[in-house]
Amino acid sequence: MKLLVGPGRPGELKVLAAAELTGLRPEVEVVSSQQERVVPFLVGSPLPALLLPNGNFLFSSNAICQYFFTLNGRGPLDATNQWLEWEVTQLRPAVCAALQTAVVQGRKGEDCVAALRGPLSHLNQALIDQAASCLTSDAVTVADIVVWGTLYPLLQDAAQLPADEYGALREWVRRIGNLAACRKAASAVSERHGAQVFRPSLQKQPAPAPLPEGAASGPAEEGEAAVDRKVTEDEVRAAEEAWRRGLAGLPKPKRIQHPVLPKKAERNILVTSALPYVNNIPHLGNIIGCVLSADVFARFCRLRGWNMLYICGTDEYGTATETKALEEGLTPQQICDKYHAIHSHIYRWFSISFDYFGRTTTDHQTRIAQDIFTRLLERGFLSPDTVDQLRCERCERFLADRFVEGGCPFCSYPEARGDQCDLCGKLINAVELKDPKCKICKQTPVIKTSRHLFLDLPKLEDRLEKWLQKSIDSGDWTPNARFITRSWIRDGLKQRCITRDLKWGTPVPLEEFKDKVFYVWFDAPIGYISITADYTEHWEKWWKNPDEVELYNFMAKDNVPFHSVVFPCSLLGAEDNYTLVNSLIATEYLNYEDGKFSKSRGVGVFGDMAKETGIPADTWRFYLLFVRPEGQDSSFSWCDLMLKNNCELLNNLGNFINRAGMFVVKFFAGTVPEMDLTRVDKQLLALVMWELQQYNGNLEKISPLFQKLETEHIEDLRRRYGGQKAPARAPQATPGADAQELQELVTKQGNRVRELKSQKAEKPLIDAEVAALLDLKRRLAGSKTAGKK
Amino acid sequence: MRAGRSAADSRCLSGCRSGKMAAARVELESLEKTLGLRRRNKLGPSPSDSAVPVLQTNNGPGLVGLTTIASHLVKVAKKEALLGSTAEESAIVQQWLEYRITQIDRCNSQEDTRVVLKELNCYLEDKVYLAGNSLTLADIMVYNGLHHIVAGLTHEEREKFMNVSRWFNHIQHCPGVRQHSAAVIFMKNRLYPSVH
């Protein structure tokens, strides 16, 4: 074990004495005062510290002393524990305070005795009561060493203690001080650190929580330092000019004329959100992952005056709809109509500003999908093959992927679905599942062969690579999107089956396959195109115009491979100058409290439940964006929603705006007056402009799309912009009177509250009046400081 | 709250100190339950400082001091393992008991609290318990001292002090430890993945 010591540390003496007394010889290392982190986990550097053989640290000098004694066979007793606890809680702080005073007021050591009357009397009395030569018995214990060690700097010899008052104590101090171990320890310490080390003036106070290096300045100072970011004269002039021109100097808000079409020499942005499956009511995770994220970017684009089209819609084909239709006794088309309306309604409530929210069950979809298909066929990118498919005899259907469940062939996850494993994310064919079961009737399905068409991804790999590299380099892909795409390709591209034995879907335009439809992951992304076609006949200006259009796809991470590999391959193979994705923005998963959203188990907030809570859509939007899962999965929490609303929206933003507004109403009759800008005002404006430019720059470069603002940054901004009173000139007239007026109001309001409480009025009423009282008090405090300025 | 026996007591009746005494009493009584001690020991304030608890014993002036009394109760309950099984462990237990009554209990400001949380978070990075490999009195007393602090942290802060949260959650679920304090809820899923 190694003992680390440093100069002027009061604990060193007792520790050395204890070591001597118990015959231990730890290696001693002197630590320089500059060295930080003597004990790795403690702020500041408490010394002495003992490094134990097993790597642990003892940083408490009392614990070190006890340790030595324990090793020596003298373990802790109630009596010694009691003294040690008294020493650290009562004696040591008093001694430190006395020494500090001695240094500050230049008092001599003797005067410190007077300052320590309480503890010294206690000691004296205890010795008398004990009627023994040491604190707990006639033998020297750890208690004696610990207490003596702390007292020594003050009373090196007992001579300073008046004999009549502290007779017993004097005796004891002398006795302990004369022990060989103690004398040796004292001389070792003064040898090491110089003879002056025990003089009160040189004693450092061992602060319980020592100030960190470079003592923190108060908030006011930090705020000022931040404001001192240098603004150039040009920036100041520009800000002043902008202020002078006011609204007239701003570009006119763009009037959106539908249909929105790309324009030459302007920035043209096509934004899509992953098409929600019509049958599933979206939950909060779906919403933040797709439509809400895209919506924020879409609104930003509009504000910046770019040509932007935001397209989305419901993905309607597939067996799930077919099954649901049978359940509800409707046709698939009727199901889709019903649920499409539900989706549309939900997104409207959330203020999602689609330019067009369509559906995939249109003639456009059939035409465009079949066209792409035919072109792929003509260019040799499709090949037929027989496929083993799972057919449930009881249900008399070929089982679509989502209706088969079994063990994943890669990771053995027992609930892998037929097309993708939820756990490892790998794409699989349903027939590869271990011990598959039909999800509906739990019967084991049989394998039947069927002929299908395959998209030859390997054949398209070269051009995919070429395009992908360019897109990733020039566009804004989120890191997870890039990673998932790369691992997908690295695993090796295979033939993907793009047809299915189903009825409800886009029919395959080939005689041999006329009873089959397109597989959803071939078909659905084409929905983006067909929905645009539904929106405008000039859809090709968006979708066959890669040179002038930037395509942004928003989705959750499980959709990435289809948007970054399968769909682009289909479009590349069609060789029709299709616009391909430039920026792929993928989120991670949003969980619900400690678990996951689950419609079947009724866990989580779905669809219009949000509306039913009575919490406004904007609050939901704010919170979901706040916890948007970007680099990692995150979680929705009710508690946190409340906290964020109350602290961020209400107390910060809301209060800030409210106060400014009330100030204008109260002192300027509701109109912001004309102002003469001072130098400081102009600098502030220039800083605000600079911040705004940074903000715009950050949002334009999407990835990360949403920069999380760190608490320190926010604090900083709040100090900067909240500290100055707005407007710059407070009315100089009678600040005192204002304070007086407010004071009267406060008193009156206070009385009202007291009255209500004694009347036992309704709680909401009392709460409202209390809130009003607090507000008045805040204003009173504010006006007082204004008056002082 | 029991009145002290000496005249000196009536002098030290500031609300703060009597509040501290009440808290110490509750804590020690909880500890008795945790230790399975059925006989309720008599606790009162110290004549010299009403915030410091005294355990009245059959002979003598009584045992003074929160951690002293706590260690004594452990021995009465014959659960010495809670005080550490080796000399090293025992020293570490003692050290953290001291930390509890000096650093934690003396937190006066947000700044102090942050330092404590930071230190503990760093220390607990690679440890399940404060001392050794099993629950000790150190875990119990530090948990008690930290309870009001941890309960008052936001989710974001609890994630920031992840190791403290993990240790705290573990200790509060150890059988018998949590007697009267409310259970603090910790989220398993990350809300703020970008913290750290």
PDB file of N, CA, C and O in Angstrom, chain B residues 122-176:
ATOM      1  N   CYS B 122     -18.635   8.704 -10.740  1.00  0.00           N
ATOM      2  CA  CYS B 122     -17.329   8.232 -11.192  1.00  0.00           C
ATOM      3  C   CYS B 122     -16.914   6.984 -10.422  1.00  0.00           C
ATOM      4  O   CYS B 122     -16.466   5.998 -10.998  1.00  0.00           O
ATOM      5  N   TYR B 123     -17.099   7.027  -9.115  1.00  0.00           N
ATOM      6  CA  TYR B 123     -16.686   5.904  -8.280  1.00  0.00           C
ATOM      7  C   TYR B 123     -17.457   4.630  -8.641  1.00  0.00           C
ATOM      8  O   TYR B 123     -16.904   3.533  -8.651  1.00  0.00           O
ATOM      9  N   LEU B 124     -18.748   4.806  -8.919  1.00  0.00           N
ATOM     10  CA  LEU B 124     -19.615   3.635  -9.127  1.00  0.00           C
ATOM     11  C   LEU B 124     -19.558   3.064 -10.531  1.00  0.00           C
ATOM     12  O   LEU B 124     -20.292   2.144 -10.857  1.00  0.00           O
ATOM     13  N   GLU B 125     -18.673   3.637 -11.340  1.00  0.00           N
ATOM     14  CA  GLU B 125     -18.610   3.198 -12.729  1.00  0.00           C
ATOM     15  C   GLU B 125     -18.408   1.691 -12.841  1.00  0.00           C
ATOM     16  O   GLU B 125     -19.024   1.026 -13.644  1.00  0.00           O
ATOM     17  N   ASP B 126     -17.496   1.170 -11.998  1.00  0.00           N
ATOM     18  CA  ASP B 126     -17.197  -0.253 -12.132  1.00  0.00           C
ATOM     19  C   ASP B 126     -17.541  -0.999 -10.856  1.00  0.00           C
ATOM     20  O   ASP B 126     -16.901  -1.988 -10.522  1.00  0.00           O
ATOM     21  N   LYS B 127     -18.516  -0.481 -10.124  1.00  0.00           N
ATOM     22  CA  LYS B 127     -18.845  -1.154  -8.875  1.00  0.00           C
ATOM     23  C   LYS B 127     -20.343  -1.358  -8.745  1.00  0.00           C
ATOM     24  O   LYS B 127     -21.139  -0.524  -9.160  1.00  0.00           O
ATOM     25  N   VAL B 128     -20.708  -2.505  -8.163  1.00  0.00           N
ATOM     26  CA  VAL B 128     -22.118  -2.743  -7.899  1.00  0.00           C
ATOM     27  C   VAL B 128     -22.489  -2.173  -6.532  1.00  0.00           C
ATOM     28  O   VAL B 128     -23.561  -1.631  -6.340  1.00  0.00           O
ATOM     29  N   TYR B 129     -21.597  -2.331  -5.582  1.00  0.00           N
ATOM     30  CA  TYR B 129     -21.816  -1.815  -4.235  1.00  0.00           C
ATOM     31  C   TYR B 129     -20.682  -0.857  -3.887  1.00  0.00           C
ATOM     32  O   TYR B 129     -19.609  -0.908  -4.478  1.00  0.00           O
ATOM     33  N   LEU B 130     -20.920  -0.041  -2.870  1.00  0.00           N
ATOM     34  CA  LEU B 130     -19.891   0.921  -2.494  1.00  0.00           C
ATOM     35  C   LEU B 130     -18.643   0.244  -1.959  1.00  0.00           C
ATOM     36  O   LEU B 130     -17.531   0.704  -2.166  1.00  0.00           O
ATOM     37  N   ALA B 131     -18.846  -0.862  -1.210  1.00  0.00           N
ATOM     38  CA  ALA B 131     -17.692  -1.548  -0.636  1.00  0.00           C
ATOM     39  C   ALA B 131     -17.839  -3.039  -0.891  1.00  0.00           C
ATOM     40  O   ALA B 131     -18.892  -3.614  -0.627  1.00  0.00           O
ATOM     41  N   GLY B 132     -16.811  -3.648  -1.385  1.00  0.00           N
ATOM     42  CA  GLY B 132     -16.849  -5.081  -1.576  1.00  0.00           C
ATOM     43  C   GLY B 132     -17.888  -5.504  -2.604  1.00  0.00           C
ATOM     44  O   GLY B 132     -18.277  -4.725  -3.472  1.00  0.00           O
ATOM     45  N   ASN B 133     -18.325  -6.754  -2.494  1.00  0.00           N
ATOM     46  CA  ASN B 133     -19.244  -7.299  -3.481  1.00  0.00           C
ATOM     47  C   ASN B 133     -20.611  -7.597  -2.931  1.00  0.00           C
ATOM     48  O   ASN B 133     -21.357  -8.377  -3.517  1.00  0.00           O
ATOM     49  N   SER B 134     -20.959  -7.005  -1.814  1.00  0.00           N
ATOM     50  CA  SER B 134     -22.312  -7.223  -1.313  1.00  0.00           C
ATOM     51  C   SER B 134     -22.766  -5.984  -0.568  1.00  0.00           C
ATOM     52  O   SER B 134     -21.991  -5.066  -0.312  1.00  0.00           O
ATOM     53  N   LEU B 135     -24.027  -5.960  -0.245  1.00  0.00           N
ATOM     54  CA  LEU B 135     -24.625  -4.810   0.426  1.00  0.00           C
ATOM     55  C   LEU B 135     -23.952  -4.576   1.775  1.00  0.00           C
ATOM     56  O   LEU B 135     -23.708  -5.525   2.525  1.00  0.00           O
ATOM     57  N   THR B 136     -23.627  -3.327   2.045  1.00  0.00           N
ATOM     58  CA  THR B 136     -23.092  -2.991   3.364  1.00  0.00           C
ATOM     59  C   THR B 136     -23.852  -1.795   3.923  1.00  0.00           C
ATOM     60  O   THR B 136     -24.660  -1.181   3.227  1.00  0.00           O
ATOM     61  N   LEU B 137     -23.551  -1.468   5.147  1.00  0.00           N
ATOM     62  CA  LEU B 137     -24.169  -0.316   5.790  1.00  0.00           C
ATOM     63  C   LEU B 137     -23.871   0.958   4.999  1.00  0.00           C
ATOM     64  O   LEU B 137     -24.677   1.892   4.973  1.00  0.00           O
ATOM     65  N   ALA B 138     -22.735   0.980   4.337  1.00  0.00           N
ATOM     66  CA  ALA B 138     -22.379   2.148   3.523  1.00  0.00           C
ATOM     67  C   ALA B 138     -23.438   2.380   2.442  1.00  0.00           C
ATOM     68  O   ALA B 138     -23.914   3.502   2.249  1.00  0.00           O
ATOM     69  N   ASP B 139     -23.836   1.304   1.733  1.00  0.00           N
ATOM     70  CA  ASP B 139     -24.857   1.455   0.695  1.00  0.00           C
ATOM     71  C   ASP B 139     -26.144   1.987   1.304  1.00  0.00           C
ATOM     72  O   ASP B 139     -26.779   2.896   0.781  1.00  0.00           O
ATOM     73  N   ILE B 140     -26.531   1.425   2.437  1.00  0.00           N
ATOM     74  CA  ILE B 140     -27.800   1.810   3.054  1.00  0.00           C
ATOM     75  C   ILE B 140     -27.779   3.284   3.467  1.00  0.00           C
ATOM     76  O   ILE B 140     -28.708   4.041   3.168  1.00  0.00           O
ATOM     77  N   MET B 141     -26.720   3.695   4.145  1.00  0.00           N
ATOM     78  CA  MET B 141     -26.695   5.070   4.654  1.00  0.00           C
ATOM     79  C   MET B 141     -26.505   6.095   3.540  1.00  0.00           C
ATOM     80  O   MET B 141     -27.084   7.181   3.583  1.00  0.00           O
ATOM     81  N   VAL B 142     -25.715   5.761   2.555  1.00  0.00           N
ATOM     82  CA  VAL B 142     -25.550   6.705   1.438  1.00  0.00           C
ATOM     83  C   VAL B 142     -26.861   6.794   0.653  1.00  0.00           C
ATOM     84  O   VAL B 142     -27.276   7.884   0.237  1.00  0.00           O
ATOM     85  N   TYR B 143     -27.515   5.661   0.499  1.00  0.00           N
ATOM     86  CA  TYR B 143     -28.827   5.668  -0.159  1.00  0.00           C
ATOM     87  C   TYR B 143     -29.791   6.584   0.600  1.00  0.00           C
ATOM     88  O   TYR B 143     -30.484   7.408   0.022  1.00  0.00           O
ATOM     89  N   ASN B 144     -29.818   6.432   1.915  1.00  0.00           N
ATOM     90  CA  ASN B 144     -30.702   7.279   2.718  1.00  0.00           C
ATOM     91  C   ASN B 144     -30.390   8.756   2.507  1.00  0.00           C
ATOM     92  O   ASN B 144     -31.269   9.584   2.359  1.00  0.00           O
ATOM     93  N   GLY B 145     -29.092   9.049   2.545  1.00  0.00           N
ATOM     94  CA  GLY B 145     -28.693  10.442   2.431  1.00  0.00           C
ATOM     95  C   GLY B 145     -28.986  11.023   1.065  1.00  0.00           C
ATOM     96  O   GLY B 145     -29.298  12.203   0.916  1.00  0.00           O
ATOM     97  N   LEU B 146     -28.900  10.183   0.049  1.00  0.00           N
ATOM     98  CA  LEU B 146     -29.087  10.673  -1.316  1.00  0.00           C
ATOM     99  C   LEU B 146     -30.541  10.720  -1.741  1.00  0.00           C
ATOM    100  O   LEU B 146     -30.858  11.311  -2.757  1.00  0.00           O
ATOM    101  N   HIS B 147     -31.396  10.061  -0.968  1.00  0.00           N
ATOM    102  CA  HIS B 147     -32.759   9.860  -1.472  1.00  0.00           C
ATOM    103  C   HIS B 147     -33.427  11.144  -1.944  1.00  0.00           C
ATOM    104  O   HIS B 147     -33.944  11.213  -3.060  1.00  0.00           O
ATOM    105  N   HIS B 148     -33.403  12.156  -1.107  1.00  0.00           N
ATOM    106  CA  HIS B 148     -34.131  13.374  -1.497  1.00  0.00           C
ATOM    107  C   HIS B 148     -33.474  14.039  -2.693  1.00  0.00           C
ATOM    108  O   HIS B 148     -34.132  14.679  -3.510  1.00  0.00           O
ATOM    109  N   ILE B 149     -32.183  13.849  -2.815  1.00  0.00           N
ATOM    110  CA  ILE B 149     -31.468  14.457  -3.951  1.00  0.00           C
ATOM    111  C   ILE B 149     -31.860  13.748  -5.240  1.00  0.00           C
ATOM    112  O   ILE B 149     -32.247  14.370  -6.234  1.00  0.00           O
ATOM    113  N   VAL B 150     -31.767  12.429  -5.221  1.00  0.00           N
ATOM    114  CA  VAL B 150     -32.063  11.667  -6.440  1.00  0.00           C
ATOM    115  C   VAL B 150     -33.535  11.807  -6.829  1.00  0.00           C
ATOM    116  O   VAL B 150     -33.869  11.930  -8.008  1.00  0.00           O
ATOM    117  N   ALA B 151     -34.405  11.825  -5.805  1.00  0.00           N
ATOM    118  CA  ALA B 151     -35.832  11.961  -6.105  1.00  0.00           C
ATOM    119  C   ALA B 151     -36.115  13.277  -6.812  1.00  0.00           C
ATOM    120  O   ALA B 151     -37.033  13.371  -7.616  1.00  0.00           O
ATOM    121  N   GLY B 152     -35.293  14.281  -6.534  1.00  0.00           N
ATOM    122  CA  GLY B 152     -35.530  15.592  -7.121  1.00  0.00           C
ATOM    123  C   GLY B 152     -34.851  15.820  -8.450  1.00  0.00           C
ATOM    124  O   GLY B 152     -34.968  16.893  -9.042  1.00  0.00           O
ATOM    125  N   LEU B 153     -34.142  14.822  -8.968  1.00  0.00           N
ATOM    126  CA  LEU B 153     -33.465  15.005 -10.249  1.00  0.00           C
ATOM    127  C   LEU B 153     -34.451  14.829 -11.397  1.00  0.00           C
ATOM    128  O   LEU B 153     -35.396  14.067 -11.292  1.00  0.00           O
ATOM    129  N   THR B 154     -34.176  15.512 -12.504  1.00  0.00           N
ATOM    130  CA  THR B 154     -34.997  15.292 -13.694  1.00  0.00           C
ATOM    131  C   THR B 154     -34.517  14.006 -14.376  1.00  0.00           C
ATOM    132  O   THR B 154     -33.458  13.480 -14.053  1.00  0.00           O
ATOM    133  N   HIS B 155     -35.323  13.538 -15.323  1.00  0.00           N
ATOM    134  CA  HIS B 155     -34.928  12.325 -16.048  1.00  0.00           C
ATOM    135  C   HIS B 155     -33.585  12.500 -16.716  1.00  0.00           C
ATOM    136  O   HIS B 155     -32.757  11.600 -16.755  1.00  0.00           O
ATOM    137  N   GLU B 156     -33.416  13.698 -17.255  1.00  0.00           N
ATOM    138  CA  GLU B 156     -32.176  13.979 -17.975  1.00  0.00           C
ATOM    139  C   GLU B 156     -30.984  13.862 -17.036  1.00  0.00           C
ATOM    140  O   GLU B 156     -29.957  13.274 -17.369  1.00  0.00           O
ATOM    141  N   GLU B 157     -31.151  14.413 -15.810  1.00  0.00           N
ATOM    142  CA  GLU B 157     -30.046  14.365 -14.861  1.00  0.00           C
ATOM    143  C   GLU B 157     -29.804  12.938 -14.403  1.00  0.00           C
ATOM    144  O   GLU B 157     -28.657  12.514 -14.224  1.00  0.00           O
ATOM    145  N   ARG B 158     -30.877  12.180 -14.240  1.00  0.00           N
ATOM    146  CA  ARG B 158     -30.667  10.789 -13.815  1.00  0.00           C
ATOM    147  C   ARG B 158     -29.901  10.019 -14.872  1.00  0.00           C
ATOM    148  O   ARG B 158     -29.126   9.130 -14.557  1.00  0.00           O
ATOM    149  N   GLU B 159     -30.150  10.365 -16.133  1.00  0.00           N
ATOM    150  CA  GLU B 159     -29.375   9.691 -17.181  1.00  0.00           C
ATOM    151  C   GLU B 159     -27.939  10.169 -17.176  1.00  0.00           C
ATOM    152  O   GLU B 159     -27.022   9.421 -17.491  1.00  0.00           O
ATOM    153  N   LYS B 160     -27.758  11.441 -16.820  1.00  0.00           N
ATOM    154  CA  LYS B 160     -26.399  11.972 -16.782  1.00  0.00           C
ATOM    155  C   LYS B 160     -25.600  11.256 -15.708  1.00  0.00           C
ATOM    156  O   LYS B 160     -24.443  10.917 -15.901  1.00  0.00           O
ATOM    157  N   PHE B 161     -26.214  11.003 -14.568  1.00  0.00           N
ATOM    158  CA  PHE B 161     -25.522  10.288 -13.499  1.00  0.00           C
ATOM    159  C   PHE B 161     -25.969   8.835 -13.504  1.00  0.00           C
ATOM    160  O   PHE B 161     -26.509   8.303 -12.536  1.00  0.00           O
ATOM    161  N   MET B 162     -25.709   8.219 -14.622  1.00  0.00           N
ATOM    162  CA  MET B 162     -26.209   6.871 -14.909  1.00  0.00           C
ATOM    163  C   MET B 162     -25.797   5.855 -13.868  1.00  0.00           C
ATOM    164  O   MET B 162     -26.583   5.009 -13.457  1.00  0.00           O
ATOM    165  N   ASN B 163     -24.545   5.928 -13.436  1.00  0.00           N
ATOM    166  CA  ASN B 163     -24.060   4.905 -12.500  1.00  0.00           C
ATOM    167  C   ASN B 163     -24.698   5.060 -11.134  1.00  0.00           C
ATOM    168  O   ASN B 163     -25.014   4.083 -10.465  1.00  0.00           O
ATOM    169  N   VAL B 164     -24.884   6.327 -10.727  1.00  0.00           N
ATOM    170  CA  VAL B 164     -25.567   6.560  -9.455  1.00  0.00           C
ATOM    171  C   VAL B 164     -26.982   6.015  -9.540  1.00  0.00           C
ATOM    172  O   VAL B 164     -27.468   5.346  -8.625  1.00  0.00           O
ATOM    173  N   SER B 165     -27.649   6.293 -10.669  1.00  0.00           N
ATOM    174  CA  SER B 165     -29.024   5.825 -10.832  1.00  0.00           C
ATOM    175  C   SER B 165     -29.098   4.308 -10.769  1.00  0.00           C
ATOM    176  O   SER B 165     -29.980   3.735 -10.133  1.00  0.00           O
ATOM    177  N   ARG B 166     -28.176   3.674 -11.463  1.00  0.00           N
ATOM    178  CA  ARG B 166     -28.165   2.211 -11.481  1.00  0.00           C
ATOM    179  C   ARG B 166     -27.973   1.668 -10.065  1.00  0.00           C
ATOM    180  O   ARG B 166     -28.702   0.802  -9.608  1.00  0.00           O
ATOM    181  N   TRP B 167     -26.978   2.210  -9.355  1.00  0.00           N
ATOM    182  CA  TRP B 167     -26.700   1.746  -8.000  1.00  0.00           C
ATOM    183  C   TRP B 167     -27.879   2.023  -7.101  1.00  0.00           C
ATOM    184  O   TRP B 167     -28.325   1.165  -6.334  1.00  0.00           O
ATOM    185  N   PHE B 168     -28.441   3.212  -7.212  1.00  0.00           N
ATOM    186  CA  PHE B 168     -29.560   3.624  -6.369  1.00  0.00           C
ATOM    187  C   PHE B 168     -30.759   2.700  -6.571  1.00  0.00           C
ATOM    188  O   PHE B 168     -31.398   2.252  -5.623  1.00  0.00           O
ATOM    189  N   ASN B 169     -31.052   2.423  -7.840  1.00  0.00           N
ATOM    190  CA  ASN B 169     -32.182   1.567  -8.149  1.00  0.00           C
ATOM    191  C   ASN B 169     -31.974   0.166  -7.575  1.00  0.00           C
ATOM    192  O   ASN B 169     -32.899  -0.468  -7.077  1.00  0.00           O
ATOM    193  N   HIS B 170     -30.714  -0.274  -7.656  1.00  0.00           N
ATOM    194  CA  HIS B 170     -30.399  -1.600  -7.136  1.00  0.00           C
ATOM    195  C   HIS B 170     -30.587  -1.638  -5.618  1.00  0.00           C
ATOM    196  O   HIS B 170     -31.244  -2.526  -5.082  1.00  0.00           O
ATOM    197  N   ILE B 171     -30.030  -0.646  -4.928  1.00  0.00           N
ATOM    198  CA  ILE B 171     -30.105  -0.622  -3.473  1.00  0.00           C
ATOM    199  C   ILE B 171     -31.548  -0.493  -2.990  1.00  0.00           C
ATOM    200  O   ILE B 171     -31.953  -1.169  -2.038  1.00  0.00           O
ATOM    201  N   GLN B 172     -32.324   0.364  -3.661  1.00  0.00           N
ATOM    202  CA  GLN B 172     -33.685   0.583  -3.134  1.00  0.00           C
ATOM    203  C   GLN B 172     -34.525  -0.683  -3.283  1.00  0.00           C
ATOM    204  O   GLN B 172     -35.547  -0.819  -2.613  1.00  0.00           O
ATOM    205  N   HIS B 173     -34.077  -1.592  -4.173  1.00  0.00           N
ATOM    206  CA  HIS B 173     -34.811  -2.833  -4.334  1.00  0.00           C
ATOM    207  C   HIS B 173     -34.240  -3.986  -3.508  1.00  0.00           C
ATOM    208  O   HIS B 173     -34.788  -5.086  -3.526  1.00  0.00           O
ATOM    209  N   CYS B 174     -33.132  -3.746  -2.810  1.00  0.00           N
ATOM    210  CA  CYS B 174     -32.604  -4.822  -1.961  1.00  0.00           C
ATOM    211  C   CYS B 174     -33.599  -5.059  -0.836  1.00  0.00           C
ATOM    212  O   CYS B 174     -34.108  -4.114  -0.232  1.00  0.00           O
ATOM    213  N   PRO B 175     -33.869  -6.324  -0.545  1.00  0.00           N
ATOM    214  CA  PRO B 175     -34.911  -6.629   0.441  1.00  0.00           C
ATOM    215  C   PRO B 175     -34.652  -5.939   1.771  1.00  0.00           C
ATOM    216  O   PRO B 175     -33.559  -6.018   2.315  1.00  0.00           O
ATOM    217  N   GLY B 176     -35.678  -5.259   2.254  1.00  0.00           N
ATOM    218  CA  GLY B 176     -35.586  -4.655   3.576  1.00  0.00           C
ATOM    219  C   GLY B 176     -34.972  -3.285   3.627  1.00  0.00           C
ATOM    220  O   GLY B 176     -35.118  -2.580   4.625  1.00  0.00           O
TER     221      GLY B 176
END
